[in-house]
């Protein structure tokens, strides 16, 4: 009994101290869990960014089409010169749109990337293109092309992104209207 307190003291001295910190397995498991969560978060972030880009493109396409259509509709129905032709007249080079003075001058015009009227590229428009078709149409059925001028033209502006049509607008222009 005399040795009892001494044994307790020895046992207390020999006893292993309580563990502090993490074991290697716990560190590996924690790192793995954080990594999996980070991958999931990055996938979500990527989806959000792609969604925002799509929304941006959906808004930009009609703007590009409407800007060009407004420019076309603010020109004359036909050239006022002595020999008006359908399309570019003599002296209209078609390098840029500064010489385009009537609606049908735009027929067949296409540029990628889109350009301003003076031929300078529209900012941040790589991969985009715009094209225009102009047709004489029957005033009684504007969806039907006509072989001759009956006083009405249908204008189509098509906008593409990476070759895919993302916007297409139509307008009719009458010879009776003057801008």
PDB file of C-alpha atoms in Angstrom:
ATOM      1  CA  UNK A   1       0.000   0.000   0.000  1.00  0.00           C
ATOM      2  CA  UNK A   2       2.971   2.142   0.497  1.00  0.00           C
ATOM      3  CA  UNK A   3       3.810   1.684  -3.192  1.00  0.00           C
ATOM      4  CA  UNK A   4       0.386   2.627  -4.384  1.00  0.00           C
ATOM      5  CA  UNK A   5       0.938   6.404  -4.608  1.00  0.00           C
ATOM      6  CA  UNK A   6       4.279   5.836  -6.269  1.00  0.00           C
ATOM      7  CA  UNK A   7       2.700   3.567  -8.907  1.00  0.00           C
ATOM      8  CA  UNK A   8       0.097   6.181  -9.641  1.00  0.00           C
ATOM      9  CA  UNK A   9       2.810   8.739 -10.091  1.00  0.00           C
ATOM     10  CA  UNK A  10       4.809   6.465 -12.391  1.00  0.00           C
ATOM     11  CA  UNK A  11       1.686   5.635 -14.351  1.00  0.00           C
ATOM     12  CA  UNK A  12       0.925   9.339 -14.643  1.00  0.00           C
ATOM     13  CA  UNK A  13       4.452  10.049 -15.806  1.00  0.00           C
ATOM     14  CA  UNK A  14       4.441   7.187 -18.355  1.00  0.00           C
ATOM     15  CA  UNK A  15       0.966   7.934 -19.693  1.00  0.00           C
ATOM     16  CA  UNK A  16       1.073   9.341 -23.229  1.00  0.00           C
ATOM     17  CA  UNK A  17       0.068  12.976 -23.539  1.00  0.00           C
ATOM     18  CA  UNK A  18      -3.230  13.780 -25.284  1.00  0.00           C
ATOM     19  CA  UNK A  19      -2.894  14.061 -29.028  1.00  0.00           C
ATOM     20  CA  UNK A  20      -2.809  17.576 -30.498  1.00  0.00           C
ATOM     21  CA  UNK A  21      -3.188  18.333 -34.216  1.00  0.00           C
ATOM     22  CA  UNK A  22      -4.343  16.184 -37.123  1.00  0.00           C
ATOM     23  CA  UNK A  23      -3.112  12.913 -38.474  1.00  0.00           C
ATOM     24  CA  UNK A  24      -1.927  12.597 -42.048  1.00  0.00           C
ATOM     25  CA  UNK A  25      -5.100  10.687 -43.023  1.00  0.00           C
ATOM     26  CA  UNK A  26      -7.306  13.458 -41.654  1.00  0.00           C
ATOM     27  CA  UNK A  27      -5.340  16.075 -43.615  1.00  0.00           C
ATOM     28  CA  UNK A  28      -5.621  14.058 -46.846  1.00  0.00           C
ATOM     29  CA  UNK A  29      -9.373  13.495 -46.422  1.00  0.00           C
ATOM     30  CA  UNK A  30      -9.960  17.185 -45.628  1.00  0.00           C
ATOM     31  CA  UNK A  31      -7.923  18.281 -48.642  1.00  0.00           C
ATOM     32  CA  UNK A  32      -9.850  15.873 -50.867  1.00  0.00           C
ATOM     33  CA  UNK A  33     -13.208  17.201 -49.650  1.00  0.00           C
ATOM     34  CA  UNK A  34     -12.165  20.831 -50.169  1.00  0.00           C
ATOM     35  CA  UNK A  35     -10.890  19.943 -53.656  1.00  0.00           C
ATOM     36  CA  UNK A  36     -14.169  18.290 -54.628  1.00  0.00           C
ATOM     37  CA  UNK A  37     -16.130  21.284 -53.363  1.00  0.00           C
ATOM     38  CA  UNK A  38     -13.824  23.668 -55.267  1.00  0.00           C
ATOM     39  CA  UNK A  39     -14.321  21.738 -58.517  1.00  0.00           C
ATOM     40  CA  UNK A  40     -18.094  21.950 -58.068  1.00  0.00           C
ATOM     41  CA  UNK A  41     -17.914  25.674 -57.363  1.00  0.00           C
ATOM     42  CA  UNK A  42     -15.744  26.281 -60.455  1.00  0.00           C
ATOM     43  CA  UNK A  43     -18.193  24.338 -62.640  1.00  0.00           C
ATOM     44  CA  UNK A  44     -21.044  26.500 -61.342  1.00  0.00           C
ATOM     45  CA  UNK A  45     -19.044  29.672 -61.952  1.00  0.00           C
ATOM     46  CA  UNK A  46     -18.251  28.548 -65.512  1.00  0.00           C
ATOM     47  CA  UNK A  47     -21.940  27.925 -66.193  1.00  0.00           C
ATOM     48  CA  UNK A  48     -22.847  31.388 -64.902  1.00  0.00           C
ATOM     49  CA  UNK A  49     -20.213  33.046 -67.097  1.00  0.00           C
ATOM     50  CA  UNK A  50     -21.350  31.093 -70.187  1.00  0.00           C
ATOM     51  CA  UNK A  51     -24.959  32.059 -69.439  1.00  0.00           C
ATOM     52  CA  UNK A  52     -24.052  35.732 -69.197  1.00  0.00           C
ATOM     53  CA  UNK A  53     -22.159  35.560 -72.494  1.00  0.00           C
ATOM     54  CA  UNK A  54     -25.183  33.988 -74.203  1.00  0.00           C
ATOM     55  CA  UNK A  55     -27.459  36.705 -72.848  1.00  0.00           C
ATOM     56  CA  UNK A  56     -24.988  39.323 -74.039  1.00  0.00           C
ATOM     57  CA  UNK A  57     -24.901  37.792 -77.543  1.00  0.00           C
ATOM     58  CA  UNK A  58     -28.695  37.539 -77.650  1.00  0.00           C
ATOM     59  CA  UNK A  59     -28.910  41.258 -76.901  1.00  0.00           C
ATOM     60  CA  UNK A  60     -26.111  42.289 -79.262  1.00  0.00           C
ATOM     61  CA  UNK A  61     -27.376  40.497 -82.370  1.00  0.00           C
ATOM     62  CA  UNK A  62     -30.633  42.490 -82.718  1.00  0.00           C
ATOM     63  CA  UNK A  63     -28.750  45.716 -82.019  1.00  0.00           C
ATOM     64  CA  UNK A  64     -26.327  45.021 -84.871  1.00  0.00           C
ATOM     65  CA  UNK A  65     -29.237  44.190 -87.199  1.00  0.00           C
ATOM     66  CA  UNK A  66     -31.332  47.214 -86.211  1.00  0.00           C
ATOM     67  CA  UNK A  67     -28.420  49.630 -86.546  1.00  0.00           C
ATOM     68  CA  UNK A  68     -27.781  48.538 -90.129  1.00  0.00           C
ATOM     69  CA  UNK A  69     -31.489  48.461 -90.991  1.00  0.00           C
ATOM     70  CA  UNK A  70     -31.923  52.037 -89.713  1.00  0.00           C
ATOM     71  CA  UNK A  71     -29.028  53.129 -91.916  1.00  0.00           C
ATOM     72  CA  UNK A  72     -30.581  51.445 -94.968  1.00  0.00           C
ATOM     73  CA  UNK A  73     -34.059  52.871 -94.375  1.00  0.00           C
ATOM     74  CA  UNK A  74     -32.598  56.386 -94.181  1.00  0.00           C
ATOM     75  CA  UNK A  75     -31.484  56.237 -97.817  1.00  0.00           C
ATOM     76  CA  UNK A  76     -33.537  56.898-100.953  1.00  0.00           C
ATOM     77  CA  UNK A  77     -35.692  54.206-102.551  1.00  0.00           C
ATOM     78  CA  UNK A  78     -33.618  54.346-105.734  1.00  0.00           C
ATOM     79  CA  UNK A  79     -30.712  56.325-107.102  1.00  0.00           C
ATOM     80  CA  UNK A  80     -31.590  59.827-108.276  1.00  0.00           C
ATOM     81  CA  UNK A  81     -29.030  59.750-111.104  1.00  0.00           C
ATOM     82  CA  UNK A  82     -29.869  59.603-114.826  1.00  0.00           C
ATOM     83  CA  UNK A  83     -29.585  55.793-115.026  1.00  0.00           C
ATOM     84  CA  UNK A  84     -30.641  54.192-111.746  1.00  0.00           C
ATOM     85  CA  UNK A  85     -29.608  50.548-111.534  1.00  0.00           C
ATOM     86  CA  UNK A  86     -30.572  47.873-109.016  1.00  0.00           C
ATOM     87  CA  UNK A  87     -27.462  47.550-106.870  1.00  0.00           C
ATOM     88  CA  UNK A  88     -24.360  49.706-107.029  1.00  0.00           C
ATOM     89  CA  UNK A  89     -24.336  52.414-109.680  1.00  0.00           C
ATOM     90  CA  UNK A  90     -21.256  53.576-111.583  1.00  0.00           C
ATOM     91  CA  UNK A  91     -18.850  55.248-109.175  1.00  0.00           C
ATOM     92  CA  UNK A  92     -20.119  53.431-106.086  1.00  0.00           C
ATOM     93  CA  UNK A  93     -17.223  51.202-105.134  1.00  0.00           C
ATOM     94  CA  UNK A  94     -18.758  49.294-102.241  1.00  0.00           C
ATOM     95  CA  UNK A  95     -15.514  49.397-100.231  1.00  0.00           C
ATOM     96  CA  UNK A  96     -17.448  50.984 -97.399  1.00  0.00           C
ATOM     97  CA  UNK A  97     -21.029  52.217 -97.183  1.00  0.00           C
ATOM     98  CA  UNK A  98     -20.279  55.950 -97.472  1.00  0.00           C
ATOM     99  CA  UNK A  99     -21.223  55.866-101.187  1.00  0.00           C
ATOM    100  CA  UNK A 100     -24.455  53.915-100.623  1.00  0.00           C
ATOM    101  CA  UNK A 101     -27.205  56.447-101.363  1.00  0.00           C
ATOM    102  CA  UNK A 102     -30.193  54.202-102.044  1.00  0.00           C
ATOM    103  CA  UNK A 103     -31.723  51.049-100.566  1.00  0.00           C
ATOM    104  CA  UNK A 104     -30.651  48.597-103.264  1.00  0.00           C
ATOM    105  CA  UNK A 105     -26.984  49.653-103.021  1.00  0.00           C
ATOM    106  CA  UNK A 106     -26.923  47.442 -99.919  1.00  0.00           C
ATOM    107  CA  UNK A 107     -28.038  44.324-101.819  1.00  0.00           C
ATOM    108  CA  UNK A 108     -25.437  41.589-101.392  1.00  0.00           C
ATOM    109  CA  UNK A 109     -23.398  43.603 -98.905  1.00  0.00           C
ATOM    110  CA  UNK A 110     -21.707  41.404 -96.300  1.00  0.00           C
ATOM    111  CA  UNK A 111     -18.883  42.066 -93.840  1.00  0.00           C
ATOM    112  CA  UNK A 112     -17.184  40.099 -91.128  1.00  0.00           C
ATOM    113  CA  UNK A 113     -16.497  41.534 -88.662  1.00  0.00           C
ATOM    114  CA  UNK A 114     -19.290  44.120 -88.868  1.00  0.00           C
ATOM    115  CA  UNK A 115     -18.209  47.605 -89.852  1.00  0.00           C
ATOM    116  CA  UNK A 116     -19.407  51.134 -89.298  1.00  0.00           C
ATOM    117  CA  UNK A 117     -20.520  53.097 -92.339  1.00  0.00           C
ATOM    118  CA  UNK A 118     -16.983  54.449 -92.857  1.00  0.00           C
ATOM    119  CA  UNK A 119     -15.514  50.919 -92.948  1.00  0.00           C
ATOM    120  CA  UNK A 120     -13.982  50.848 -89.468  1.00  0.00           C
ATOM    121  CA  UNK A 121     -14.704  47.599 -87.616  1.00  0.00           C
ATOM    122  CA  UNK A 122     -17.276  47.568 -84.832  1.00  0.00           C
ATOM    123  CA  UNK A 123     -15.423  47.043 -81.526  1.00  0.00           C
ATOM    124  CA  UNK A 124     -15.361  43.533 -80.038  1.00  0.00           C
ATOM    125  CA  UNK A 125     -17.091  41.965 -83.020  1.00  0.00           C
ATOM    126  CA  UNK A 126     -14.740  39.167 -83.951  1.00  0.00           C
ATOM    127  CA  UNK A 127     -16.783  36.151 -85.073  1.00  0.00           C
ATOM    128  CA  UNK A 128     -19.794  38.309 -86.016  1.00  0.00           C
ATOM    129  CA  UNK A 129     -20.993  39.093 -89.546  1.00  0.00           C
ATOM    130  CA  UNK A 130     -23.845  41.020 -91.160  1.00  0.00           C
ATOM    131  CA  UNK A 131     -25.331  40.597 -94.611  1.00  0.00           C
ATOM    132  CA  UNK A 132     -28.086  42.322 -96.532  1.00  0.00           C
ATOM    133  CA  UNK A 133     -30.442  41.258 -99.295  1.00  0.00           C
ATOM    134  CA  UNK A 134     -32.823  43.611-101.063  1.00  0.00           C
ATOM    135  CA  UNK A 135     -35.584  42.376-103.373  1.00  0.00           C
ATOM    136  CA  UNK A 136     -38.369  43.896-105.379  1.00  0.00           C
ATOM    137  CA  UNK A 137     -41.628  42.444-104.081  1.00  0.00           C
ATOM    138  CA  UNK A 138     -45.265  42.386-105.089  1.00  0.00           C
ATOM    139  CA  UNK A 139     -47.156  45.115-103.161  1.00  0.00           C
ATOM    140  CA  UNK A 140     -50.168  42.775-102.895  1.00  0.00           C
ATOM    141  CA  UNK A 141     -48.004  39.979-101.459  1.00  0.00           C
ATOM    142  CA  UNK A 142     -44.766  41.388 -99.938  1.00  0.00           C
ATOM    143  CA  UNK A 143     -43.430  37.900 -99.224  1.00  0.00           C
ATOM    144  CA  UNK A 144     -43.413  37.187-102.957  1.00  0.00           C
ATOM    145  CA  UNK A 145     -40.414  38.438-104.966  1.00  0.00           C
ATOM    146  CA  UNK A 146     -41.151  40.355-108.147  1.00  0.00           C
ATOM    147  CA  UNK A 147     -39.157  40.355-111.375  1.00  0.00           C
ATOM    148  CA  UNK A 148     -39.616  44.093-111.800  1.00  0.00           C
ATOM    149  CA  UNK A 149     -39.923  47.224-109.708  1.00  0.00           C
ATOM    150  CA  UNK A 150     -43.517  47.677-108.513  1.00  0.00           C
ATOM    151  CA  UNK A 151     -42.658  50.357-105.960  1.00  0.00           C
ATOM    152  CA  UNK A 152     -41.859  48.091-102.987  1.00  0.00           C
ATOM    153  CA  UNK A 153     -38.597  46.526-101.787  1.00  0.00           C
ATOM    154  CA  UNK A 154     -38.091  43.987 -99.001  1.00  0.00           C
ATOM    155  CA  UNK A 155     -34.854  44.381 -97.052  1.00  0.00           C
ATOM    156  CA  UNK A 156     -33.418  41.516 -95.014  1.00  0.00           C
ATOM    157  CA  UNK A 157     -30.553  42.005 -92.567  1.00  0.00           C
ATOM    158  CA  UNK A 158     -29.014  38.808 -91.210  1.00  0.00           C
ATOM    159  CA  UNK A 159     -26.563  38.697 -88.302  1.00  0.00           C
ATOM    160  CA  UNK A 160     -24.405  35.644 -87.677  1.00  0.00           C
ATOM    161  CA  UNK A 161     -22.156  34.666 -84.794  1.00  0.00           C
ATOM    162  CA  UNK A 162     -19.513  32.092 -85.734  1.00  0.00           C
ATOM    163  CA  UNK A 163     -21.510  31.265 -88.873  1.00  0.00           C
ATOM    164  CA  UNK A 164     -24.810  30.660 -87.048  1.00  0.00           C
ATOM    165  CA  UNK A 165     -27.775  32.977 -87.700  1.00  0.00           C
ATOM    166  CA  UNK A 166     -28.586  34.721 -84.409  1.00  0.00           C
ATOM    167  CA  UNK A 167     -30.803  37.540 -85.715  1.00  0.00           C
ATOM    168  CA  UNK A 168     -32.700  38.296 -88.892  1.00  0.00           C
ATOM    169  CA  UNK A 169     -34.972  41.286 -89.436  1.00  0.00           C
ATOM    170  CA  UNK A 170     -37.102  42.372 -92.366  1.00  0.00           C
ATOM    171  CA  UNK A 171     -38.431  45.734 -93.504  1.00  0.00           C
ATOM    172  CA  UNK A 172     -40.379  47.015 -96.468  1.00  0.00           C
ATOM    173  CA  UNK A 173     -39.471  50.224 -98.237  1.00  0.00           C
ATOM    174  CA  UNK A 174     -41.946  51.940-100.530  1.00  0.00           C
ATOM    175  CA  UNK A 175     -41.107  54.292-103.381  1.00  0.00           C
ATOM    176  CA  UNK A 176     -43.790  56.594-101.967  1.00  0.00           C
ATOM    177  CA  UNK A 177     -41.805  57.207 -98.758  1.00  0.00           C
ATOM    178  CA  UNK A 178     -38.939  59.691 -98.673  1.00  0.00           C
ATOM    179  CA  UNK A 179     -36.566  59.817 -95.671  1.00  0.00           C
TER     180      UNK A 179
END
